[in-house]
Amino acid sequence: PKLAAWPMCTVVMAEPPHEQPVEQSEAQPDLMAWAPSPFPCRRLPPLRLLSRPVEPLQKHDVEEYCCLKPEWCDICQGVLTSNAIQCMGPCGRKCHRGVGKNTFSCYASLLASPCDSSAKPVHKGRFRFRDVIRQWGRDLKTSVKEQVVEEALREQRKLGNLSKVEQLAAELRGRWDDAKAKRCFFFCQTASIFIVYILTYLSTVLIGAPLYGVHGWRLACLQAAHSVNLALALEGSLVLFFYALSRQVERYSELIHAFFKEILHVDMLDLHIDLMQAGSAVEGLMCFALVSTAGLAAFSVAIWLREFAFAGGCVGAGRSPVF
């Protein structure tokens, strides 16, 4: 039989097109730069776990307020008669500019508290004429006090005392270095622990050697390690105190700046004094101090346990009545 003639089909494979490199624009972000690291713990320094950001308390946005009719003060519950202070922030409180009812300064008490949207106190009662007369006398006393403060501040500026404070603050900020401060702290801490250890060891050896002979130096090592543990516990307590204090300074920095500016008429920022930056620097140093103190304490406790275990072995062997 004859085979049918099948048409021959030629298949031509097309070459893949050459991929042109896509130029990455400068504005386009690099996605690989934001890729998560296989070891995320390495990206987070241990000190950052302690130095969490502190959000400062909101200060009051105050303005002078003229009372066209008697109103109540939200601080002392007294009567507002003439010039007063009103916060334009969330709290919206009103108070006296100075001396109020049984208060030294209602304005100072307002600035010392954060501005929040808490409920204002509800005032009940009637305005009495004698209360208005008394408040007029307090307002006169407040104006005299403000004149005295302004005159004293003007005199201090003439004497150059504020300029000295400004120069001292600027010099301190210029010389401050976090790395140098941490190295200096670690050196001082290590030196103090070494001195405590040596003094305790020598004093215990001088007392225990005549009594216990060759085992006196073991007693000295145990006592020296115990003294170092106590010293590190005391240092750790002080470091925790200054750590908490620095965080509180950061939290109340805005309120303190506003208090000095409005009550004492001294702008701390003009004097190169920024409590937020100062508190942050001290907090970083105290975080490092906590880590170094914890490391030294762990090493010291390990030495103390070793000496204590050796002392127990001496007791079991009956080498000395002390151990």
XYZ file of C-alpha atoms in Angstrom:
323
model
C 0.000 0.000 0.000
C 1.079 3.490 -0.692
C 1.759 5.748 2.246
C -0.086 8.989 2.316
C 2.098 12.002 1.904
C 1.871 13.976 5.063
C 2.811 17.591 4.812
C 6.061 18.341 6.538
C 5.643 20.973 9.211
C 8.637 22.871 10.357
C 8.437 24.296 13.814
C 10.682 27.238 14.401
C 11.387 28.021 18.035
C 11.605 31.729 18.606
C 14.470 32.912 20.771
C 13.442 34.402 24.059
C 13.596 38.153 24.017
C 16.542 39.675 25.751
C 15.452 41.182 29.044
C 16.455 44.732 29.314
C 17.661 45.726 32.786
C 15.143 47.938 34.453
C 16.778 51.032 35.789
C 15.682 51.724 39.291
C 14.790 55.310 39.860
C 16.177 57.143 42.802
C 12.743 57.759 44.231
C 11.760 54.060 44.099
C 12.519 52.393 47.445
C 14.750 49.361 47.619
C 12.493 46.530 48.759
C 15.413 44.331 49.762
C 16.540 46.935 52.210
C 13.304 46.406 54.130
C 13.480 42.602 54.020
C 13.366 41.023 57.469
C 16.650 39.782 58.792
C 16.993 36.046 59.576
C 18.353 37.094 62.958
C 16.098 39.977 64.073
C 17.606 40.000 67.555
C 20.871 41.282 66.177
C 19.191 44.390 64.871
C 17.829 45.325 68.274
C 20.544 46.335 70.755
C 19.993 45.064 74.288
C 20.074 48.584 75.671
C 17.086 49.581 73.531
C 14.908 47.222 75.561
C 15.494 49.483 78.571
C 15.543 52.856 76.818
C 12.000 52.831 75.504
C 10.844 56.191 74.156
C 9.153 58.461 76.664
C 6.261 60.603 75.538
C 6.344 63.932 77.413
C 3.192 65.174 79.070
C 1.258 67.801 77.180
C 1.725 71.319 78.464
C -1.011 73.947 78.662
C -1.574 76.382 75.805
C -2.403 79.394 77.970
C -3.678 82.816 77.065
C -4.740 85.827 79.074
C -8.460 85.991 79.656
C -10.491 89.009 80.724
C -13.505 88.181 82.882
C -16.433 90.373 82.001
C -18.404 88.809 84.851
C -17.391 86.853 87.951
C -16.468 83.246 87.244
C -15.055 80.322 89.191
C -11.396 79.349 89.287
C -10.800 75.696 88.398
C -7.777 75.480 90.714
C -8.677 77.130 94.017
C -12.482 77.250 93.588
C -12.310 81.001 94.156
C -13.762 83.930 92.229
C -12.242 85.238 88.994
C -12.723 88.973 88.847
C -10.448 90.622 86.263
C -7.446 89.291 84.360
C -7.264 85.513 84.403
C -5.581 82.657 82.569
C -7.382 80.251 80.266
C -5.976 77.109 78.655
C -6.870 76.763 74.995
C -5.968 73.055 75.044
C -8.140 70.026 75.773
C -8.686 70.876 79.448
C -9.961 74.442 78.916
C -9.367 75.399 82.552
C -9.464 78.922 83.890
C -7.521 80.154 86.894
C -6.077 83.194 88.615
C -2.886 84.716 87.312
C -1.303 84.522 90.738
C -2.528 84.249 94.321
C -5.868 82.533 94.718
C -8.045 81.282 97.528
C -5.732 79.441 99.948
C -3.159 78.939 97.155
C 0.212 80.569 96.571
C -0.219 80.676 92.791
C -3.070 79.157 90.811
C -1.148 79.753 87.586
C 1.837 77.762 88.867
C -0.431 74.913 89.951
C -2.008 74.845 86.496
C 1.362 74.724 84.719
C 2.589 71.966 87.023
C -0.242 69.662 85.921
C -0.591 68.083 82.453
C -3.221 69.246 80.013
C -5.797 66.502 79.607
C -9.450 66.286 78.714
C -10.584 65.258 82.183
C -13.852 66.606 83.455
C -13.716 70.073 84.901
C -14.913 70.508 88.472
C -18.526 71.513 88.914
C -18.857 74.728 90.879
C -21.834 75.351 93.090
C -22.575 78.373 95.160
C -23.173 82.093 94.910
C -20.794 84.932 94.251
C -20.373 87.079 97.311
C -19.256 90.678 97.279
C -16.732 90.127 100.069
C -15.083 87.344 98.061
C -14.713 89.703 95.108
C -13.137 92.376 97.331
C -10.689 89.844 98.775
C -9.720 88.659 95.325
C -9.036 92.229 94.227
C -6.532 92.454 97.066
C -4.924 89.173 95.982
C -4.658 90.431 92.406
C -2.881 93.555 93.652
C -0.482 91.379 95.612
C 0.154 89.278 92.496
C 1.037 92.334 90.405
C 3.517 93.487 93.075
C 5.145 90.035 93.154
C 5.498 89.997 89.363
C 7.211 93.374 89.450
C 9.639 92.091 92.088
C 10.449 88.976 90.042
C 11.025 90.988 86.867
C 13.278 93.439 88.697
C 15.314 90.630 90.271
C 15.679 88.934 86.901
C 16.766 92.195 85.288
C 19.387 92.648 87.987
C 20.726 89.119 87.494
C 21.050 89.785 83.775
C 23.015 92.939 84.464
C 25.360 91.047 86.780
C 25.925 88.420 84.083
C 24.803 85.446 86.145
C 22.459 84.184 83.441
C 25.258 84.501 80.881
C 27.476 82.346 83.094
C 24.773 79.695 83.317
C 24.364 79.797 79.541
C 28.112 79.411 78.977
C 28.319 76.555 81.474
C 25.399 74.713 79.838
C 26.833 75.227 76.354
C 30.255 73.986 77.474
C 28.729 70.910 79.106
C 26.745 70.064 75.983
C 29.835 70.516 73.833
C 32.003 68.245 75.970
C 29.428 65.511 76.525
C 30.205 62.283 74.696
C 28.154 59.146 75.281
C 31.007 56.744 74.485
C 33.459 58.528 76.782
C 30.881 58.744 79.579
C 30.199 54.997 79.365
C 33.905 54.137 79.354
C 34.526 56.426 82.310
C 31.640 54.925 84.264
C 32.775 51.365 83.587
C 36.340 52.204 84.597
C 35.224 53.893 87.841
C 32.848 51.048 88.671
C 35.465 48.371 88.045
C 38.077 50.297 90.032
C 35.719 50.755 92.983
C 34.830 47.041 93.019
C 38.520 46.092 92.846
C 39.343 48.440 95.738
C 36.512 46.995 97.856
C 37.689 43.462 97.135
C 41.356 44.190 97.956
C 40.610 46.122 101.168
C 38.204 43.460 102.450
C 40.597 40.658 101.554
C 43.605 42.269 103.263
C 41.703 43.209 106.409
C 40.204 39.707 106.724
C 43.576 38.032 106.137
C 45.220 40.141 108.825
C 42.513 39.141 111.312
C 41.875 35.540 110.239
C 45.409 34.336 109.498
C 46.550 34.279 113.160
C 43.370 32.419 114.150
C 42.828 29.944 111.338
C 46.266 29.604 109.787
C 46.410 28.578 106.137
C 42.607 28.602 105.825
C 42.426 32.292 106.648
C 42.871 33.328 103.025
C 39.812 31.256 102.060
C 37.782 33.111 104.622
C 39.182 36.364 103.198
C 38.137 35.417 99.634
C 34.630 34.535 100.784
C 34.260 37.746 102.767
C 35.673 39.861 99.912
C 33.207 38.346 97.432
C 30.377 39.012 99.894
C 31.450 42.670 100.245
C 31.595 43.061 96.472
C 28.050 41.681 96.182
C 26.810 44.227 98.708
C 28.617 47.056 96.901
C 27.123 46.010 93.554
C 23.653 45.798 95.096
C 24.044 49.356 96.394
C 25.311 50.586 93.016
C 22.451 48.839 91.254
C 19.932 50.552 93.534
C 21.462 53.961 92.813
C 21.506 53.279 89.082
C 17.837 52.250 89.135
C 16.987 55.442 91.053
C 18.748 57.701 88.531
C 17.270 55.692 85.656
C 13.741 56.285 86.959
C 14.578 59.929 87.697
C 15.852 60.529 84.152
C 12.667 59.069 82.664
C 10.549 61.285 84.894
C 12.580 64.324 83.802
C 11.902 63.400 80.179
C 8.212 62.979 80.916
C 7.809 66.307 82.730
C 10.304 68.265 80.591
C 7.638 70.271 78.734
C 5.876 71.186 81.985
C 9.129 72.296 83.648
C 10.092 74.443 80.665
C 6.666 76.087 80.644
C 6.802 76.680 84.412
C 10.173 78.440 84.242
C 9.122 80.511 81.258
C 5.756 81.681 82.566
C 6.361 81.925 86.326
C 10.062 82.771 86.643
C 10.283 84.483 83.223
C 13.354 82.426 82.312
C 13.445 80.557 79.012
C 15.602 77.500 79.618
C 16.064 76.911 75.896
C 17.707 80.340 75.570
C 20.162 79.177 78.243
C 20.939 76.040 76.173
C 19.204 73.834 78.748
C 17.035 71.147 77.186
C 15.718 68.762 79.808
C 14.474 66.308 77.195
C 17.947 65.862 75.712
C 19.613 65.834 79.126
C 17.221 63.189 80.436
C 17.712 61.087 77.313
C 21.520 61.244 77.662
C 21.397 60.291 81.349
C 18.918 57.506 80.587
C 21.276 56.023 77.996
C 24.152 56.126 80.468
C 22.032 54.506 83.181
C 20.929 51.742 80.799
C 24.573 50.943 80.139
C 25.229 51.118 83.886
C 22.451 48.613 84.557
C 23.894 46.170 82.037
C 27.448 46.520 83.367
C 26.295 46.225 86.974
C 24.309 43.096 86.148
C 27.326 41.543 84.425
C 29.671 42.303 87.300
C 27.083 41.071 89.792
C 26.726 37.755 87.959
C 30.503 37.308 87.939
C 30.755 38.237 91.624
C 27.938 35.879 92.639
C 29.636 33.065 90.727
C 32.870 33.676 92.661
C 30.970 33.825 95.950
C 29.203 30.518 95.216
C 32.518 28.901 94.323
C 34.100 30.048 97.563
C 31.012 29.018 99.520
C 31.084 25.551 97.921
C 34.745 25.197 98.770
C 33.981 26.262 102.328
C 31.356 23.512 102.542
C 33.913 21.005 101.294
C 36.312 22.110 103.990
C 33.629 21.556 106.583
C 32.997 18.049 105.326
C 36.712 17.243 105.395
C 37.117 18.689 108.857
C 39.997 20.908 107.843
C 38.980 23.930 109.856
C 36.350 24.716 112.468
C 35.441 27.848 110.480
C 34.378 25.991 107.375
